[in-house]
Protein backbone atom coordinates (compact mmCIF):
# COMPACT_ATOMS: atom_id res chain seq x y z
CA UNK A 1 32.76 2.82 126.28
CA UNK A 2 35.46 4.02 124.98
CA UNK A 3 36.28 7.85 124.98
CA UNK A 4 37.83 9.29 121.92
CA UNK A 5 41.05 10.39 122.44
CA UNK A 6 41.57 14.21 123.00
CA UNK A 7 43.11 15.87 120.07
CA UNK A 8 42.96 19.66 121.31
CA UNK A 9 45.86 17.89 124.56
CA UNK A 10 48.04 14.78 124.82
CA UNK A 11 48.04 12.97 127.54
CA UNK A 12 51.02 11.31 129.36
CA UNK A 13 50.74 7.56 130.17
CA UNK A 14 53.05 5.42 132.66
CA UNK A 15 54.35 1.70 131.66
CA UNK A 16 54.79 -0.63 133.73
CA UNK A 17 58.19 -0.33 133.43
CA UNK A 18 58.44 3.74 134.52
CA UNK A 19 58.74 5.19 131.59
CA UNK A 20 56.46 8.28 130.64
CA UNK A 21 54.55 7.66 126.31
CA UNK A 22 53.50 10.60 125.99
CA UNK A 23 50.39 10.98 123.21
CA UNK A 24 49.57 13.69 121.03
CA UNK A 25 47.78 14.09 118.13
CA UNK A 26 50.28 16.00 115.17
CA UNK A 27 47.98 18.84 113.48
CA UNK A 28 50.41 19.35 110.44
CA UNK A 29 51.09 15.15 109.41
CA UNK A 30 47.25 14.77 110.79
CA UNK A 31 48.75 11.44 112.39
CA UNK A 32 49.04 10.25 116.70
CA UNK A 33 52.91 10.87 117.20
CA UNK A 34 53.78 9.26 121.26
CA UNK A 35 56.88 9.90 122.56
CA UNK A 36 58.68 7.62 125.69
CA UNK A 37 60.02 9.90 127.99
CA UNK A 38 62.59 8.06 131.16
CA UNK A 39 61.09 10.82 133.90
CA UNK A 40 57.88 12.44 135.02
CA UNK A 41 59.53 15.68 134.33
CA UNK A 42 59.97 15.48 130.69
CA UNK A 43 56.84 14.54 129.39
CA UNK A 44 56.15 17.46 131.30
CA UNK A 45 58.51 19.10 129.50
CA UNK A 46 58.02 17.70 126.03
CA UNK A 47 53.61 18.22 126.40
CA UNK A 48 54.17 21.97 127.22
CA UNK A 49 56.33 22.72 124.33
CA UNK A 50 53.64 19.94 122.38
CA UNK A 51 50.78 23.42 123.71
CA UNK A 52 52.95 26.17 123.03
CA UNK A 53 52.90 24.83 119.07
CA UNK A 54 57.20 24.16 119.43
CA UNK A 55 59.17 23.25 116.89
CA UNK A 56 59.70 19.26 118.09
CA UNK A 57 62.53 18.50 115.90
CA UNK A 58 65.44 18.09 118.70
CA UNK A 59 62.20 15.35 119.87
CA UNK A 60 61.55 13.13 116.76
CA UNK A 61 65.65 14.47 115.14
CA UNK A 62 64.82 10.16 113.34
CA UNK A 63 61.23 10.91 112.28
CA UNK A 64 60.48 15.18 111.71
CA UNK A 65 63.17 16.52 108.61
CA UNK A 66 63.98 19.12 108.99
CA UNK A 67 62.77 20.41 105.77
CA UNK A 68 59.14 19.48 107.09
CA UNK A 69 57.28 23.64 107.24
CA UNK A 70 56.44 24.69 110.61
CA UNK A 71 55.07 28.13 108.86
CA UNK A 72 53.83 30.03 105.87
CA UNK A 73 56.88 31.54 105.97
CA UNK A 74 58.08 28.10 105.26
CA UNK A 75 55.31 26.56 104.26
CA UNK A 76 55.87 29.61 100.94
CA UNK A 77 59.44 28.79 100.06
CA UNK A 78 58.53 24.97 99.41
CA UNK A 79 56.17 26.21 97.49
CA UNK A 80 57.88 28.12 94.90
CA UNK A 81 60.59 25.10 95.51
CA UNK A 82 58.44 22.86 93.64
CA UNK A 83 57.16 25.57 90.56
CA UNK A 84 61.01 26.20 89.86
CA UNK A 85 62.35 22.86 89.65
CA UNK A 86 59.15 20.58 89.22
CA UNK A 87 56.25 22.56 87.48
CA UNK A 88 59.54 24.86 86.00
CA UNK A 89 57.80 28.31 85.73
CA UNK A 90 60.15 30.97 83.43
CA UNK A 91 61.99 32.85 86.23
CA UNK A 92 59.52 36.23 85.47
CA UNK A 93 56.30 34.46 86.73
CA UNK A 94 58.65 33.44 89.67
CA UNK A 95 60.17 36.81 90.30
CA UNK A 96 56.49 37.73 90.39
CA UNK A 97 54.96 35.96 92.93
CA UNK A 98 58.41 36.46 95.11
CA UNK A 99 57.75 39.89 95.50
CA UNK A 100 53.97 39.62 96.36
CA UNK A 101 54.96 37.16 99.13
CA UNK A 102 58.29 39.73 100.38
CA UNK A 103 56.59 42.38 99.98
CA UNK A 104 53.32 42.31 100.84
CA UNK A 105 52.02 38.28 102.32
CA UNK A 106 55.00 37.44 104.76
CA UNK A 107 54.87 40.11 106.48
CA UNK A 108 51.61 39.98 107.80
CA UNK A 109 51.31 35.78 107.94
CA UNK A 110 54.48 34.76 107.08
CA UNK A 111 55.06 33.37 111.26
CA UNK A 112 51.95 32.40 111.65
CA UNK A 113 52.34 28.41 112.94
CA UNK A 114 50.16 26.25 109.38
CA UNK A 115 48.37 23.93 112.15
CA UNK A 116 47.17 28.11 113.89
CA UNK A 117 46.27 29.41 110.35
CA UNK A 118 42.54 29.88 109.76
CA UNK A 119 40.60 32.24 107.21
CA UNK A 120 41.02 35.18 109.80
CA UNK A 121 44.10 35.66 108.94
CA UNK A 122 43.86 35.95 104.81
CA UNK A 123 40.73 38.06 106.01
CA UNK A 124 43.28 40.02 107.25
CA UNK A 125 46.12 40.24 104.95
CA UNK A 126 43.26 42.01 103.05
CA UNK A 127 42.40 44.48 105.30
CA UNK A 128 46.18 45.07 105.42
CA UNK A 129 46.67 45.64 101.12
CA UNK A 130 43.79 47.73 101.46
CA UNK A 131 45.45 50.55 103.47
CA UNK A 132 48.74 49.56 102.53
CA UNK A 133 50.59 52.39 100.41
CA UNK A 134 53.44 52.61 98.20
CA UNK A 135 56.76 53.61 98.63
CA UNK A 136 57.29 54.70 94.61
CA UNK A 137 54.84 55.35 90.80
CA UNK A 138 57.15 53.32 89.53
CA UNK A 139 56.62 53.08 85.54
CA UNK A 140 55.52 49.45 85.38
CA UNK A 141 52.83 49.74 88.06
CA UNK A 142 51.98 53.14 86.34
CA UNK A 143 51.68 51.09 82.33
CA UNK A 144 49.72 48.05 84.57
CA UNK A 145 47.00 50.02 86.90
CA UNK A 146 48.49 48.48 90.11
CA UNK A 147 48.00 51.83 91.70
CA UNK A 148 44.46 53.41 92.18
CA UNK A 149 43.93 57.93 89.27
CA UNK A 150 42.45 58.99 92.74
CA UNK A 151 46.03 58.28 95.25
CA UNK A 152 48.95 55.80 96.21
CA UNK A 153 46.79 52.93 96.93
CA UNK A 154 47.68 49.17 96.03
CA UNK A 155 44.11 48.42 92.99
CA UNK A 156 41.43 46.54 93.57
CA UNK A 157 42.49 43.89 90.57
CA UNK A 158 46.68 43.84 92.15
CA UNK A 159 44.65 43.18 95.39
CA UNK A 160 43.12 40.04 94.23
CA UNK A 161 46.66 39.13 92.57
CA UNK A 162 48.35 39.29 95.47
CA UNK A 163 45.81 37.33 97.49
CA UNK A 164 45.22 34.56 94.70
CA UNK A 165 48.71 33.44 95.04
CA UNK A 166 47.87 33.60 99.14
CA UNK A 167 44.88 30.59 98.62
CA UNK A 168 47.22 29.04 95.73
CA UNK A 169 49.68 28.63 98.62
CA UNK A 170 47.27 26.93 101.12
CA UNK A 171 45.27 24.54 98.12
CA UNK A 172 48.23 23.08 97.32
CA UNK A 173 50.12 21.93 100.64
CA UNK A 174 45.86 20.89 100.54
CA UNK A 175 46.18 18.24 97.59
CA UNK A 176 49.53 17.61 98.33
CA UNK A 177 49.75 14.09 98.83
CA UNK A 178 51.10 13.17 101.61
CA UNK A 179 49.20 16.59 102.81
CA UNK A 180 51.48 19.21 104.06
CA UNK A 181 48.09 20.51 105.93
CA UNK A 182 45.05 18.57 106.43
CA UNK A 183 42.67 21.62 105.24
CA UNK A 184 43.00 24.45 103.51
CA UNK A 185 41.91 27.17 105.97
CA UNK A 186 41.04 29.52 102.79
CA UNK A 187 38.81 27.36 100.79
CA UNK A 188 35.90 29.44 101.58
CA UNK A 189 37.45 32.93 101.29
CA UNK A 190 36.16 35.11 98.20
CA UNK A 191 38.08 37.43 96.49
CA UNK A 192 37.56 41.30 95.76
CA UNK A 193 35.74 41.98 93.06
CA UNK A 194 38.10 43.71 90.51
CA UNK A 195 36.68 46.35 87.67
CA UNK A 196 37.88 44.70 84.79
CA UNK A 197 39.50 47.59 82.54
CA UNK A 198 38.84 48.32 78.86
CA UNK A 199 41.71 47.30 76.68
CA UNK A 200 43.65 50.00 74.49
CA UNK A 201 43.70 49.43 70.48
CA UNK A 202 44.04 52.42 67.85
CA UNK A 203 42.07 52.70 64.94
CA UNK A 204 42.74 52.77 60.99
CA UNK A 205 43.76 56.18 61.19
CA UNK A 206 45.96 55.57 64.21
CA UNK A 207 47.98 52.74 62.22
CA UNK A 208 48.36 54.70 59.09
CA UNK A 209 49.48 58.00 60.93
CA UNK A 210 51.86 55.76 62.41
CA UNK A 211 53.56 53.92 59.90
CA UNK A 212 52.89 58.07 57.49
CA UNK A 213 56.07 58.96 60.95
CA UNK A 214 58.50 56.22 60.39
CA UNK A 215 58.69 56.12 56.64
CA UNK A 216 58.99 60.71 57.16
CA UNK A 217 62.22 59.32 58.86
CA UNK A 218 61.07 59.24 61.98
CA UNK A 219 61.70 62.49 63.09
CA UNK A 220 61.43 63.44 67.27
CA UNK A 221 61.63 67.50 69.51
CA UNK A 222 63.35 66.18 72.22
CA UNK A 223 64.22 69.02 74.79
CA UNK A 224 67.42 69.99 75.60
CA UNK A 225 68.97 72.57 78.62
CA UNK A 226 72.86 73.39 77.78
CA UNK A 227 74.81 75.28 80.41
CA UNK A 228 77.12 77.72 80.07
CA UNK A 229 78.73 80.93 81.28
CA UNK A 230 76.21 82.91 80.84
CA UNK A 231 73.91 80.76 82.43
CA UNK A 232 71.65 77.38 81.15
CA UNK A 233 69.20 77.75 78.21
CA UNK A 234 66.81 75.66 77.55
CA UNK A 235 66.60 74.81 73.45
CA UNK A 236 64.17 71.96 70.98
CA UNK A 237 66.82 69.35 68.44
CA UNK A 238 65.63 66.56 65.83
CA UNK A 239 66.04 63.77 66.10
CA UNK A 240 66.02 60.43 64.85
CA UNK A 241 65.07 57.26 65.93
CA UNK A 242 67.15 54.56 65.71
CA UNK A 243 65.94 51.15 63.89
CA UNK A 244 62.26 52.48 63.03
CA UNK A 245 63.01 49.72 60.30
CA UNK A 246 63.37 47.58 62.29
CA UNK A 247 60.66 48.75 64.74
CA UNK A 248 58.12 49.18 61.45
CA UNK A 249 58.33 46.01 60.62
CA UNK A 250 57.73 44.49 64.43
CA UNK A 251 54.71 46.34 64.64
CA UNK A 252 53.14 45.06 60.82
CA UNK A 253 54.36 41.40 62.10
CA UNK A 254 52.28 42.17 65.36
CA UNK A 255 49.13 44.66 63.87
CA UNK A 256 48.54 42.22 60.80
CA UNK A 257 48.85 38.47 63.36
CA UNK A 258 47.89 38.63 66.74
CA UNK A 259 51.04 37.90 67.84
CA UNK A 260 53.18 38.50 71.41
CA UNK A 261 55.82 40.30 71.66
CA UNK A 262 57.90 37.51 73.08
CA UNK A 263 56.34 34.90 69.71
CA UNK A 264 57.56 37.31 66.84
CA UNK A 265 61.14 37.52 69.17
CA UNK A 266 61.63 34.19 68.74
CA UNK A 267 60.53 33.71 65.13
CA UNK A 268 62.56 32.16 62.70
CA UNK A 269 62.46 30.82 59.14
CA UNK A 270 62.19 27.52 59.61
CA UNK A 271 58.98 28.62 61.74
CA UNK A 272 57.83 30.00 57.72
CA UNK A 273 56.21 28.42 54.91
CA UNK A 274 55.62 31.09 51.54
CA UNK A 275 54.60 28.23 49.61
CA UNK A 276 51.55 27.55 51.46
CA UNK A 277 51.32 31.07 52.90
CA UNK A 278 51.92 30.46 56.64
CA UNK A 279 53.25 30.31 60.05
CA UNK A 280 53.71 28.26 62.63
CA UNK A 281 53.89 29.93 66.17
CA UNK A 282 55.07 27.18 68.17
CA UNK A 283 58.15 29.15 70.00
CA UNK A 284 58.76 32.44 72.84
CA UNK A 285 61.13 34.01 73.56
CA UNK A 286 61.85 35.56 77.12
CA UNK A 287 63.60 38.68 76.82
CA UNK A 288 64.80 38.45 80.76
CA UNK A 289 66.19 35.25 80.68
CA UNK A 290 67.79 36.65 76.82
CA UNK A 291 66.17 32.48 76.41
CA UNK A 292 64.15 30.59 73.27
CA UNK A 293 61.53 28.70 74.31
CA UNK A 294 60.53 26.15 72.52
CA UNK A 295 56.86 26.42 73.94
CA UNK A 296 53.87 29.29 73.25
CA UNK A 297 52.32 30.46 76.62
CA UNK A 298 49.19 27.89 75.96
CA UNK A 299 51.89 25.16 75.51
CA UNK A 300 49.54 25.42 72.04
CA UNK A 301 51.65 25.57 68.67
CA UNK A 302 48.98 27.44 65.76
CA UNK A 303 49.03 28.47 62.34
CA UNK A 304 48.42 31.41 61.09
CA UNK A 305 47.62 32.65 57.87
CA UNK A 306 49.73 35.06 55.24
CA UNK A 307 48.66 38.50 53.97
CA UNK A 308 50.69 40.69 51.84
CA UNK A 309 51.99 43.13 54.03
CA UNK A 310 53.90 40.45 56.65
CA UNK A 311 54.88 38.05 53.19
CA UNK A 312 56.73 41.68 52.34
CA UNK A 313 58.30 42.03 55.59
CA UNK A 314 59.40 37.81 55.82
CA UNK A 315 60.58 37.33 52.09
CA UNK A 316 63.01 40.33 52.14
CA UNK A 317 64.50 38.44 55.61
CA UNK A 318 64.20 34.89 53.82
CA UNK A 319 68.45 35.24 53.66
CA UNK A 320 68.92 34.30 57.14
CA UNK A 321 69.95 31.37 58.66
CA UNK A 322 67.61 28.70 59.36
CA UNK A 323 67.73 28.47 62.90
CA UNK A 324 68.10 32.39 63.52
CA UNK A 325 65.92 34.62 64.86
CA UNK A 326 64.17 36.95 62.59
CA UNK A 327 63.24 39.64 64.57
CA UNK A 328 65.47 41.94 67.68
CA UNK A 329 62.00 43.10 69.82
CA UNK A 330 65.10 43.79 72.52
CA UNK A 331 65.79 47.55 70.77
CA UNK A 332 64.59 51.00 73.17
CA UNK A 333 62.20 52.52 70.75
CA UNK A 334 60.60 48.34 71.39
CA UNK A 335 60.49 48.51 75.29
CA UNK A 336 59.51 51.88 76.13
CA UNK A 337 57.33 51.91 73.40
CA UNK A 338 54.42 53.89 74.63
CA UNK A 339 57.25 56.86 74.19
CA UNK A 340 57.32 55.80 70.95
CA UNK A 341 53.74 56.41 70.21
CA UNK A 342 53.98 59.72 72.15
CA UNK A 343 57.37 60.83 69.28
CA UNK A 344 54.84 59.99 66.87
CA UNK A 345 50.97 62.00 67.80
CA UNK A 346 49.54 58.90 68.17
CA UNK A 347 47.63 58.00 71.03
CA UNK A 348 49.96 56.52 73.87
CA UNK A 349 49.69 52.34 73.66
CA UNK A 350 51.23 49.24 75.20
CA UNK A 351 53.41 47.23 72.91
CA UNK A 352 50.73 44.26 74.01
CA UNK A 353 47.31 46.21 72.76
CA UNK A 354 48.43 45.91 69.56
CA UNK A 355 47.70 42.28 69.39
CA UNK A 356 44.73 43.82 71.09
CA UNK A 357 44.17 46.21 67.98
CA UNK A 358 44.39 42.93 65.34
CA UNK A 359 42.11 41.17 67.12
CA UNK A 360 39.66 43.95 67.48
CA UNK A 361 39.64 44.51 63.48
CA UNK A 362 39.58 40.79 63.08
CA UNK A 363 36.58 40.60 64.77
CA UNK A 364 34.83 43.98 63.60
CA UNK A 365 35.66 43.90 60.37
CA UNK A 366 37.51 46.77 60.19
CA UNK A 367 39.92 47.15 57.32
CA UNK A 368 38.33 43.98 55.91
CA UNK A 369 36.24 43.07 53.78
CA UNK A 370 33.54 40.71 56.30
CA UNK A 371 34.09 40.59 59.88
CA UNK A 372 35.67 36.99 61.05
CA UNK A 373 33.84 35.36 63.32
CA UNK A 374 34.87 34.32 67.06
CA UNK A 375 35.83 30.74 66.11
CA UNK A 376 37.93 31.73 64.49
CA UNK A 377 39.41 34.54 65.43
CA UNK A 378 40.46 32.16 69.24
CA UNK A 379 42.37 30.22 66.75
CA UNK A 380 44.46 33.05 65.51
CA UNK A 381 45.00 34.69 69.54
CA UNK A 382 45.63 30.36 70.42
CA UNK A 383 43.25 31.34 73.42
CA UNK A 384 42.15 27.81 74.90
CA UNK A 385 38.63 29.83 75.80
CA UNK A 386 36.37 31.61 74.34
CA UNK A 387 35.82 33.82 77.60
CA UNK A 388 39.39 35.17 77.25
CA UNK A 389 38.79 36.32 73.25
CA UNK A 390 35.77 38.67 73.97
CA UNK A 391 38.50 40.60 76.81
CA UNK A 392 39.79 41.11 73.77
CA UNK A 393 37.00 41.82 71.43
CA UNK A 394 35.97 45.52 71.28
CA UNK A 395 32.60 44.88 68.45
CA UNK A 396 29.48 46.93 68.59
CA UNK A 397 26.95 44.66 69.52
CA UNK A 398 25.00 47.35 70.85
CA UNK A 399 25.00 49.35 67.45
CA UNK A 400 21.07 49.27 66.44
CA UNK A 401 19.44 48.09 69.28
CA UNK A 402 18.36 50.78 72.53
CA UNK A 403 18.71 53.45 69.17
CA UNK A 404 16.00 51.94 67.57
CA UNK A 405 12.52 53.14 69.97
CA UNK A 406 10.93 55.67 69.30
CA UNK A 407 11.42 58.69 71.16
CA UNK A 408 8.64 60.78 72.61
CA UNK A 409 8.33 62.71 69.63
CA UNK A 410 9.03 60.11 67.33
CA UNK A 411 6.20 58.38 67.34
CA UNK A 412 2.73 60.69 66.37
CA UNK A 413 4.41 61.10 63.75
CA UNK A 414 4.96 57.21 62.49
CA UNK A 415 1.90 56.07 64.36
CA UNK A 416 0.24 55.67 61.43
CA UNK A 417 1.26 54.34 58.27
CA UNK A 418 1.75 54.19 54.74
CA UNK A 419 -1.04 53.35 52.21
CA UNK A 420 -1.03 49.74 51.79
CA UNK A 421 0.91 49.11 55.94
CA UNK A 422 0.72 47.43 58.67
CA UNK A 423 1.43 50.90 61.66
CA UNK A 424 2.17 49.33 65.21
CA UNK A 425 0.58 51.74 67.04
CA UNK A 426 -1.35 51.74 70.45
CA UNK A 427 -4.74 53.00 70.53
CA UNK A 428 -5.26 54.36 74.71
CA UNK A 429 -9.61 53.68 73.55
CA UNK A 430 -8.90 49.75 72.34
CA UNK A 431 -7.76 46.73 74.69
CA UNK A 432 -7.13 42.85 73.65
CA UNK A 433 -9.14 40.42 75.60
CA UNK A 434 -8.78 36.98 75.90
CA UNK A 435 -12.25 34.96 74.85
CA UNK A 436 -12.33 32.50 77.96
CA UNK A 437 -12.97 35.36 80.49
CA UNK A 438 -15.30 36.98 78.80
CA UNK A 439 -18.89 37.69 80.45
CA UNK A 440 -22.30 38.68 79.55
CA UNK A 441 -24.01 41.32 81.33
CA UNK A 442 -27.61 42.57 81.77
CA UNK A 443 -28.44 43.82 77.87
CA UNK A 444 -26.74 40.01 76.25
CA UNK A 445 -23.16 41.51 75.61
CA UNK A 446 -19.94 40.35 76.26
CA UNK A 447 -18.50 42.79 78.44
CA UNK A 448 -14.26 41.91 78.72
CA UNK A 449 -12.51 40.61 81.14
CA UNK A 450 -8.67 40.74 82.07
CA UNK A 451 -6.70 43.69 79.86
CA UNK A 452 -3.97 42.85 77.34
CA UNK A 453 -1.99 45.89 75.53
CA UNK A 454 -0.98 44.93 71.99
CA UNK A 455 0.11 46.23 68.58
CA UNK A 456 -3.27 46.92 66.71
CA UNK A 457 -3.68 47.54 63.10
CA UNK A 458 -5.53 50.65 62.41
CA UNK A 459 -7.38 49.68 59.15
CA UNK A 460 -8.62 46.43 60.48
CA UNK A 461 -11.97 46.88 62.52
CA UNK A 462 -12.16 43.42 63.44
CA UNK A 463 -8.94 41.49 65.01
CA UNK A 464 -8.29 38.61 66.19
CA UNK A 465 -3.96 37.62 66.70
CA UNK A 466 -3.26 34.93 69.59
CA UNK A 467 -6.83 33.65 70.16
CA UNK A 468 -6.97 37.22 71.89
CA UNK A 469 -10.57 39.43 70.05
CA UNK A 470 -10.16 43.25 69.94
CA UNK A 471 -12.89 45.37 71.71
CA UNK A 472 -13.39 48.10 72.60
CA UNK A 473 -13.23 50.30 75.86
CA UNK A 474 -16.93 49.62 76.24
CA UNK A 475 -16.92 46.33 76.39
CA UNK A 476 -18.50 46.13 73.33
CA UNK A 477 -17.23 43.61 70.51
CA UNK A 478 -15.28 45.51 67.77
């Protein structure tokens, strides 16, 4: 019987012409490889190189390409190139992935050979992320809650984002044809569960206070230090916010339409139909690349109806050429919007939370005649899944639920109803018993079986409800 070829250790065979043939299993390509050597010493040297996991490109210059990934670092670079040139990912997305790889992933598992990588390596990465401390607390990291409040360790949400990037790389390599790796070593790795933080949003009072501050001139106080011969002195000076009228229009558009900041920056008169009363959202302006992309985040265009506030703003800008942008979103008061909120004396939020505020108002009916159904809110937001819309919506679904229960002090007062009405109550001397479980005693009377509690009426002496007959605790029918 022919034995199965050993895939762990290469085999050396001597041919009838005196040469030595080395046969081995390539774990990267998943195929059997073969190399003919002139001497036995060369064959033994190749066998040891294969078992050590060395680079075999010098042995196979015509078959093994230099672009074939051997380590996880090579695979990660191949994945980034594919995302940039084939998938056409945005510059911001690629920068985020590269930051994860260079700062967290590659220092831990970058030098691991692909044929040796296992699930223990990503578990080692997860342990290192749990112990990792921050070198600096940047403004972006603080605003995005990337660091825990009780210290400078990486938050669970940010750890999950890094580990997800690692799993995406191996999944992509496994699903390619031909596959770069035979099996996905991280397929059965379970990502850590991260708590969902509630989104910030403005109340109607915050909106009114913010717009009132802008209408009054958008003045704010700033402390300044002045150095003189006598020493330094601190004093407060009143300044006016630049571009406050532009800020008012952009914030109003975000609160009334729920558009993203990039979608507002890409808005043109060619996308506005004042006669029909709608906006066609079909582009995004990237501030980092400073270019307009003719697609939205989910690659779908949508229409949003105009209200009076938005119509008034767009009518003032209808003189702008059709293909030019209507709003400038690169002003500092938009870039540092949380600081602008602090100057205005309102709740400090990020600009994207204005979109959350709009969707919250639509779903709950705040400042409206009645709330909109969630499918319509999903259509306005441009979400592909209703679950994404539910993350933004803070509807009060718990109102009038647990608070409707009577307290212990209220039960005696509400036990009996008004004349002519039934009062739901429970009497300790009355029990519900099933007729099919009644039994007769020695005195010929029917006696109870199992106990069933339910609401009874204080006015009726005999009650039959749902096939149950009410009897007293003594066992007699009532």
